[in-house]
Amino acid sequence: MDEVFKALADASRRSLLDRLHARNGQSLNELCEDLAMTRQAVTKHLVILEEANLVTTIKHGREKLHYLNPTPIHQIGERWIRKFERGKLAALSELKRQLEKRDE
Amino acid sequence: MNLDQFKPLTVYSIYIASTPEKVWEALTSAEFSRQYFFGNTVEVEPRLGGAFIVRTPDGALHISGEVLAYDPPRKLAVTFNVNWPELIEKLGPTLVTYDIEQVGDAVRLTMSEGHDRPLSDDILSGGRSGWPAILSSLKSLLETGKPLVVKLGPPQRMLDALKAMGIKTP
């Protein structure tokens, strides 16, 4: 679990997860498109994300595709958050989302 | 059927303190699956081309498919077609692949859900909420003897998307 928190404690890695969240199953080339990071840096971050099991890769034909893997986050949720009334938390984040949307 | 025609659209992996044989048994036996798969029972005919069936707790046929890769205790691939009218005609077949790999003292189980055509995130949202709960519960069951009781509401976003495509859902 240390690895998960360490992996998430970096804005570049979170932005890679955001890119996979927007479109799951991307190759390294696709992930590097329009990014300010070098290909080398992306590769390094992906290794850390894979070691934390936040990213899973699969070979499809000749390509290696990257997928957002939410199971470690699901486990964190089960361990620490579920006890504290998820329904109310979900309602609060929805409220936050709605209020912030109106500001846009 | 060529497995490469299915592109994985959702892939999850989980580490489990267990053995590949036990993970295989949990994935392929009714008495295990009943405990971690929302009460559903899995039946796998143990050969290539064999039948793959999932029944709801009341015994009704929920998912049917065919075994397309059978390599115990390492790899199982099955077509995984939910038995709702017109679903397969409109969405095409679904392929579910389990890869089981020993990593040190643990096992890494990777599940991939593949499709032969692009599908919207709305359609995929059902599996994306269900699979993490199923896999986490399977992990708890194998590690502690007790499944996780995850109460999920109906996958409304997916059901609405199916309805909009004219697929009747229960």
Tab-separated table of C-alpha atoms in Angstrom:
chain	number	residue	atom	x	y	z
A	1	MET	CA	0.000	0.000	0.000
A	2	ASP	CA	2.990	2.350	0.543
A	3	GLU	CA	3.704	2.024	-3.159
A	4	VAL	CA	0.218	3.212	-4.067
A	5	PHE	CA	0.486	6.373	-2.000
A	6	LYS	CA	4.024	7.070	-3.241
A	7	ALA	CA	2.936	6.571	-6.825
A	8	LEU	CA	0.002	8.951	-6.374
A	9	ALA	CA	2.160	11.603	-4.688
A	10	ASP	CA	3.339	13.006	-8.014
A	11	ALA	CA	1.433	15.330	-10.307
A	12	SER	CA	2.935	13.902	-13.529
A	13	ARG	CA	1.892	10.402	-12.584
A	14	ARG	CA	-1.582	11.569	-11.648
A	15	SER	CA	-1.836	13.266	-15.043
A	16	LEU	CA	-0.938	9.978	-16.748
A	17	LEU	CA	-3.719	8.305	-14.754
A	18	ASP	CA	-6.062	11.119	-15.861
A	19	ARG	CA	-5.159	10.434	-19.484
A	20	LEU	CA	-5.965	6.758	-19.042
A	21	HIS	CA	-9.155	7.664	-17.248
A	22	ALA	CA	-10.162	9.757	-20.257
A	23	ARG	CA	-9.198	6.966	-22.662
A	24	ASN	CA	-8.291	3.537	-21.357
A	25	GLY	CA	-5.970	1.132	-23.187
A	26	GLN	CA	-3.339	3.441	-24.726
A	27	SER	CA	0.076	2.559	-26.108
A	28	LEU	CA	3.204	4.397	-24.934
A	29	ASN	CA	3.158	6.490	-28.136
A	30	GLU	CA	-0.428	7.543	-27.581
A	31	LEU	CA	0.263	8.391	-23.944
A	32	CYS	CA	3.202	10.597	-24.973
A	33	GLU	CA	1.194	12.639	-27.498
A	34	ASP	CA	0.946	16.348	-26.630
A	35	LEU	CA	2.721	15.851	-23.328
A	36	ALA	CA	5.368	18.178	-21.967
A	37	MET	CA	7.199	15.127	-20.560
A	38	THR	CA	9.932	13.266	-22.419
A	39	ARG	CA	9.208	9.732	-23.531
A	40	GLN	CA	11.859	8.566	-21.075
A	41	ALA	CA	10.146	10.303	-18.169
A	42	VAL	CA	6.787	8.827	-19.161
A	43	THR	CA	8.325	5.342	-19.273
A	44	LYS	CA	9.829	5.843	-15.818
A	45	HIS	CA	6.533	7.030	-14.356
A	46	LEU	CA	4.665	4.134	-15.958
A	47	VAL	CA	7.029	1.652	-14.303
A	48	ILE	CA	6.270	3.179	-10.899
A	49	LEU	CA	2.526	3.136	-11.616
A	50	GLU	CA	2.744	-0.491	-12.755
A	51	GLU	CA	4.690	-1.488	-9.649
A	52	ALA	CA	1.978	0.080	-7.525
A	53	ASN	CA	-0.553	-1.864	-9.647
A	54	LEU	CA	-2.333	1.373	-10.546
A	55	VAL	CA	-1.626	0.656	-14.206
A	56	THR	CA	-1.936	-2.763	-15.820
A	57	THR	CA	-0.532	-3.576	-19.232
A	58	ILE	CA	-1.691	-6.118	-21.741
A	59	LYS	CA	-0.191	-7.197	-25.035
A	60	HIS	CA	-2.688	-6.813	-27.817
A	61	GLY	CA	-1.260	-7.939	-31.148
A	62	ARG	CA	2.058	-6.108	-31.379
A	63	GLU	CA	1.125	-3.320	-29.026
A	64	LYS	CA	1.527	-2.992	-25.294
A	65	LEU	CA	-1.553	-1.216	-24.000
A	66	HIS	CA	-1.871	0.545	-20.637
A	67	TYR	CA	-5.003	0.436	-18.497
A	68	LEU	CA	-6.003	2.290	-15.385
A	69	ASN	CA	-6.303	-0.300	-12.638
A	70	PRO	CA	-8.553	0.891	-9.818
A	71	THR	CA	-8.347	-2.190	-7.583
A	72	PRO	CA	-5.716	-0.742	-5.173
A	73	ILE	CA	-7.836	2.394	-4.776
A	74	HIS	CA	-10.920	0.243	-4.314
A	75	GLN	CA	-9.100	-1.586	-1.516
A	76	ILE	CA	-8.138	1.699	0.143
A	77	GLY	CA	-11.769	2.704	-0.074
A	78	GLU	CA	-12.937	-0.566	1.468
A	79	ARG	CA	-10.418	-0.303	4.265
A	80	TRP	CA	-10.790	3.312	5.347
A	81	ILE	CA	-13.705	4.985	3.663
A	82	ARG	CA	-16.592	2.537	3.553
A	83	LYS	CA	-16.931	2.593	7.318
A	84	PHE	CA	-17.591	6.308	7.183
A	85	GLU	CA	-20.861	6.239	5.354
A	86	ARG	CA	-19.953	6.319	1.709
A	87	GLY	CA	-23.435	7.576	0.796
A	88	LYS	CA	-22.897	10.861	2.594
A	89	LEU	CA	-19.403	11.264	1.168
A	90	ALA	CA	-20.736	10.681	-2.338
A	91	ALA	CA	-23.488	13.242	-1.732
A	92	LEU	CA	-20.885	15.763	-0.530
A	93	SER	CA	-18.616	15.277	-3.544
A	94	GLU	CA	-21.608	15.572	-5.849
A	95	LEU	CA	-22.561	18.825	-4.113
A	96	LYS	CA	-18.997	20.098	-4.533
A	97	ARG	CA	-19.027	19.127	-8.208
A	98	GLN	CA	-22.335	20.850	-8.859
A	99	LEU	CA	-21.297	24.037	-7.046
A	100	GLU	CA	-17.964	24.208	-8.811
A	101	LYS	CA	-19.618	23.588	-12.174
A	102	ARG	CA	-21.813	26.621	-11.662
A	103	ASP	CA	-18.717	28.767	-11.143
A	104	GLU	CA	-17.226	27.831	-14.481
B	1	MET	CA	-12.733	-17.466	-33.120
B	2	ASN	CA	-9.646	-15.271	-33.272
B	3	LEU	CA	-8.939	-13.797	-29.836
B	4	ASP	CA	-7.080	-10.823	-31.362
B	5	GLN	CA	-10.306	-9.477	-32.855
B	6	PHE	CA	-11.290	-8.534	-29.288
B	7	LYS	CA	-9.626	-5.380	-28.025
B	8	PRO	CA	-9.391	-5.231	-24.228
B	9	LEU	CA	-11.432	-2.183	-23.167
B	10	THR	CA	-11.279	-2.758	-19.419
B	11	VAL	CA	-8.384	-4.465	-17.639
B	12	TYR	CA	-7.993	-4.990	-13.902
B	13	SER	CA	-5.357	-6.803	-11.928
B	14	ILE	CA	-5.109	-7.735	-8.302
B	15	TYR	CA	-2.498	-9.436	-6.121
B	16	ILE	CA	-3.776	-12.295	-4.002
B	17	ALA	CA	-1.869	-14.176	-1.277
B	18	SER	CA	-2.780	-17.605	-2.621
B	19	THR	CA	-1.711	-20.181	-5.182
B	20	PRO	CA	-2.525	-20.246	-8.904
B	21	GLU	CA	-4.455	-23.499	-8.368
B	22	LYS	CA	-6.718	-21.960	-5.719
B	23	VAL	CA	-7.323	-18.844	-7.802
B	24	TRP	CA	-8.208	-21.081	-10.752
B	25	GLU	CA	-10.624	-23.060	-8.595
B	26	ALA	CA	-12.232	-19.870	-7.313
B	27	LEU	CA	-12.756	-18.623	-10.874
B	28	THR	CA	-14.197	-21.841	-12.220
B	29	SER	CA	-16.302	-23.332	-9.448
B	30	ALA	CA	-19.897	-22.589	-8.508
B	31	GLU	CA	-19.440	-22.905	-4.754
B	32	PHE	CA	-16.661	-20.283	-4.768
B	33	SER	CA	-18.232	-17.903	-7.270
B	34	ARG	CA	-21.519	-17.860	-5.383
B	35	GLN	CA	-19.642	-16.222	-2.495
B	36	TYR	CA	-17.830	-13.408	-4.343
B	37	PHE	CA	-19.833	-12.860	-7.558
B	38	PHE	CA	-23.068	-11.356	-6.174
B	39	GLY	CA	-24.432	-14.855	-5.516
B	40	ASN	CA	-24.029	-15.925	-9.150
B	41	THR	CA	-22.730	-19.392	-9.945
B	42	VAL	CA	-20.150	-20.105	-12.626
B	43	GLU	CA	-20.034	-23.376	-14.566
B	44	VAL	CA	-17.127	-24.095	-16.898
B	45	GLU	CA	-16.926	-27.156	-19.080
B	46	PRO	CA	-13.224	-27.992	-18.723
B	47	ARG	CA	-12.148	-28.030	-22.367
B	48	LEU	CA	-11.630	-25.772	-25.367
B	49	GLY	CA	-14.974	-25.136	-27.004
B	50	GLY	CA	-16.787	-26.133	-23.822
B	51	ALA	CA	-19.694	-24.216	-22.371
B	52	PHE	CA	-19.324	-21.308	-19.955
B	53	ILE	CA	-22.433	-20.441	-17.966
B	54	VAL	CA	-23.299	-18.027	-15.161
B	55	ARG	CA	-26.585	-18.406	-13.306
B	56	THR	CA	-28.237	-15.894	-11.000
B	57	PRO	CA	-28.933	-16.995	-7.388
B	58	ASP	CA	-32.420	-18.201	-8.434
B	59	GLY	CA	-30.866	-20.478	-11.088
B	60	ALA	CA	-31.794	-18.400	-14.154
B	61	LEU	CA	-29.344	-18.268	-17.055
B	62	HIS	CA	-27.565	-14.888	-16.867
B	63	ILE	CA	-24.430	-15.217	-18.984
B	64	SER	CA	-23.529	-17.818	-21.559
B	65	GLY	CA	-20.414	-18.338	-23.582
B	66	GLU	CA	-17.773	-20.642	-24.927
B	67	VAL	CA	-14.331	-21.555	-23.581
B	68	LEU	CA	-11.764	-20.088	-26.010
B	69	ALA	CA	-8.565	-20.614	-24.008
B	70	TYR	CA	-8.175	-23.294	-21.375
B	71	ASP	CA	-4.806	-23.650	-19.701
B	72	PRO	CA	-5.226	-24.427	-15.974
B	73	PRO	CA	-4.037	-22.818	-13.742
B	74	ARG	CA	-2.718	-20.044	-15.977
B	75	LYS	CA	-5.200	-18.807	-18.526
B	76	LEU	CA	-8.906	-18.947	-19.107
B	77	ALA	CA	-10.703	-17.041	-21.854
B	78	VAL	CA	-14.436	-17.271	-22.360
B	79	THR	CA	-17.083	-15.423	-24.283
B	80	PHE	CA	-19.236	-13.750	-21.673
B	81	ASN	CA	-22.545	-12.819	-23.204
B	82	VAL	CA	-25.243	-11.438	-20.972
B	83	ASN	CA	-28.517	-13.076	-21.805
B	84	TRP	CA	-30.622	-9.961	-22.457
B	85	PRO	CA	-32.676	-9.767	-25.651
B	86	GLU	CA	-30.765	-8.159	-28.551
B	87	LEU	CA	-27.708	-7.399	-26.431
B	88	ILE	CA	-25.364	-9.554	-28.480
B	89	GLU	CA	-26.857	-8.335	-31.773
B	90	LYS	CA	-26.244	-4.698	-30.828
B	91	LEU	CA	-23.059	-4.844	-28.759
B	92	GLY	CA	-21.367	-7.924	-30.190
B	93	PRO	CA	-19.772	-10.660	-28.101
B	94	THR	CA	-17.791	-9.952	-24.936
B	95	LEU	CA	-14.546	-11.790	-24.214
B	96	VAL	CA	-13.353	-12.185	-20.635
B	97	THR	CA	-9.799	-13.376	-20.111
B	98	TYR	CA	-8.200	-14.307	-16.798
B	99	ASP	CA	-4.424	-14.509	-16.580
B	100	ILE	CA	-3.011	-16.054	-13.429
B	101	GLU	CA	0.644	-15.530	-12.687
B	102	GLN	CA	2.774	-16.455	-9.697
B	103	VAL	CA	4.706	-13.391	-8.447
B	104	GLY	CA	6.910	-14.225	-5.483
B	105	ASP	CA	4.624	-15.563	-2.745
B	106	ALA	CA	1.541	-14.061	-4.313
B	107	VAL	CA	-0.537	-14.494	-7.420
B	108	ARG	CA	-1.364	-11.726	-9.838
B	109	LEU	CA	-4.772	-12.170	-11.380
B	110	THR	CA	-5.474	-10.018	-14.438
B	111	MET	CA	-8.968	-9.811	-15.841
B	112	SER	CA	-9.569	-8.247	-19.217
B	113	GLU	CA	-12.895	-7.512	-20.842
B	114	GLY	CA	-12.532	-7.359	-24.625
B	115	HIS	CA	-14.926	-6.371	-27.362
B	116	ASP	CA	-14.860	-6.624	-31.151
B	117	ARG	CA	-16.028	-3.005	-31.613
B	118	PRO	CA	-15.675	0.310	-29.779
B	119	LEU	CA	-18.229	0.750	-26.988
B	120	SER	CA	-19.119	3.892	-25.060
B	121	ASP	CA	-17.966	4.510	-21.504
B	122	ASP	CA	-21.649	4.432	-20.547
B	123	ILE	CA	-21.992	0.844	-21.762
B	124	LEU	CA	-18.680	-0.134	-20.163
B	125	SER	CA	-19.537	1.511	-16.836
B	126	GLY	CA	-21.457	-1.561	-15.651
B	127	GLY	CA	-18.419	-3.821	-15.801
B	128	ARG	CA	-16.191	-1.043	-14.515
B	129	SER	CA	-18.169	-0.801	-11.308
B	130	GLY	CA	-18.741	-4.543	-10.939
B	131	TRP	CA	-15.318	-6.037	-11.629
B	132	PRO	CA	-13.299	-4.250	-8.892
B	133	ALA	CA	-15.894	-5.368	-6.329
B	134	ILE	CA	-15.896	-8.958	-7.627
B	135	LEU	CA	-12.089	-9.189	-7.702
B	136	SER	CA	-11.662	-7.588	-4.258
B	137	SER	CA	-14.206	-9.984	-2.814
B	138	LEU	CA	-12.503	-12.983	-4.440
B	139	LYS	CA	-9.215	-11.817	-2.910
B	140	SER	CA	-10.767	-11.521	0.561
B	141	LEU	CA	-12.385	-14.929	0.229
B	142	LEU	CA	-9.107	-16.639	-0.662
B	143	GLU	CA	-7.039	-14.749	1.906
B	144	THR	CA	-9.390	-14.750	4.882
B	145	GLY	CA	-12.028	-17.369	4.085
B	146	LYS	CA	-14.655	-14.626	4.014
B	147	PRO	CA	-15.823	-12.655	0.988
B	148	LEU	CA	-16.246	-8.872	1.092
B	149	VAL	CA	-19.861	-7.948	1.219
B	150	VAL	CA	-20.008	-5.155	-1.337
B	151	LYS	CA	-23.466	-3.729	-1.832
B	152	LEU	CA	-23.666	-2.109	-5.237
B	153	GLY	CA	-26.783	-0.428	-6.554
B	154	PRO	CA	-27.978	-1.337	-10.042
B	155	PRO	CA	-25.555	-0.106	-12.762
B	156	GLN	CA	-27.943	2.683	-13.743
B	157	ARG	CA	-25.671	4.470	-16.205
B	158	MET	CA	-25.199	1.260	-18.208
B	159	LEU	CA	-28.872	0.282	-17.968
B	160	ASP	CA	-29.909	3.721	-19.275
B	161	ALA	CA	-27.427	3.444	-22.159
B	162	LEU	CA	-28.698	-0.050	-23.055
B	163	LYS	CA	-32.292	1.153	-22.929
B	164	ALA	CA	-31.419	4.048	-25.248
B	165	MET	CA	-30.097	1.467	-27.732
B	166	GLY	CA	-33.335	-0.485	-27.532
B	167	ILE	CA	-31.912	-3.336	-25.463
B	168	LYS	CA	-34.427	-4.614	-22.928
B	169	THR	CA	-32.995	-4.998	-19.451
B	170	PRO	CA	-34.645	-6.757	-16.527
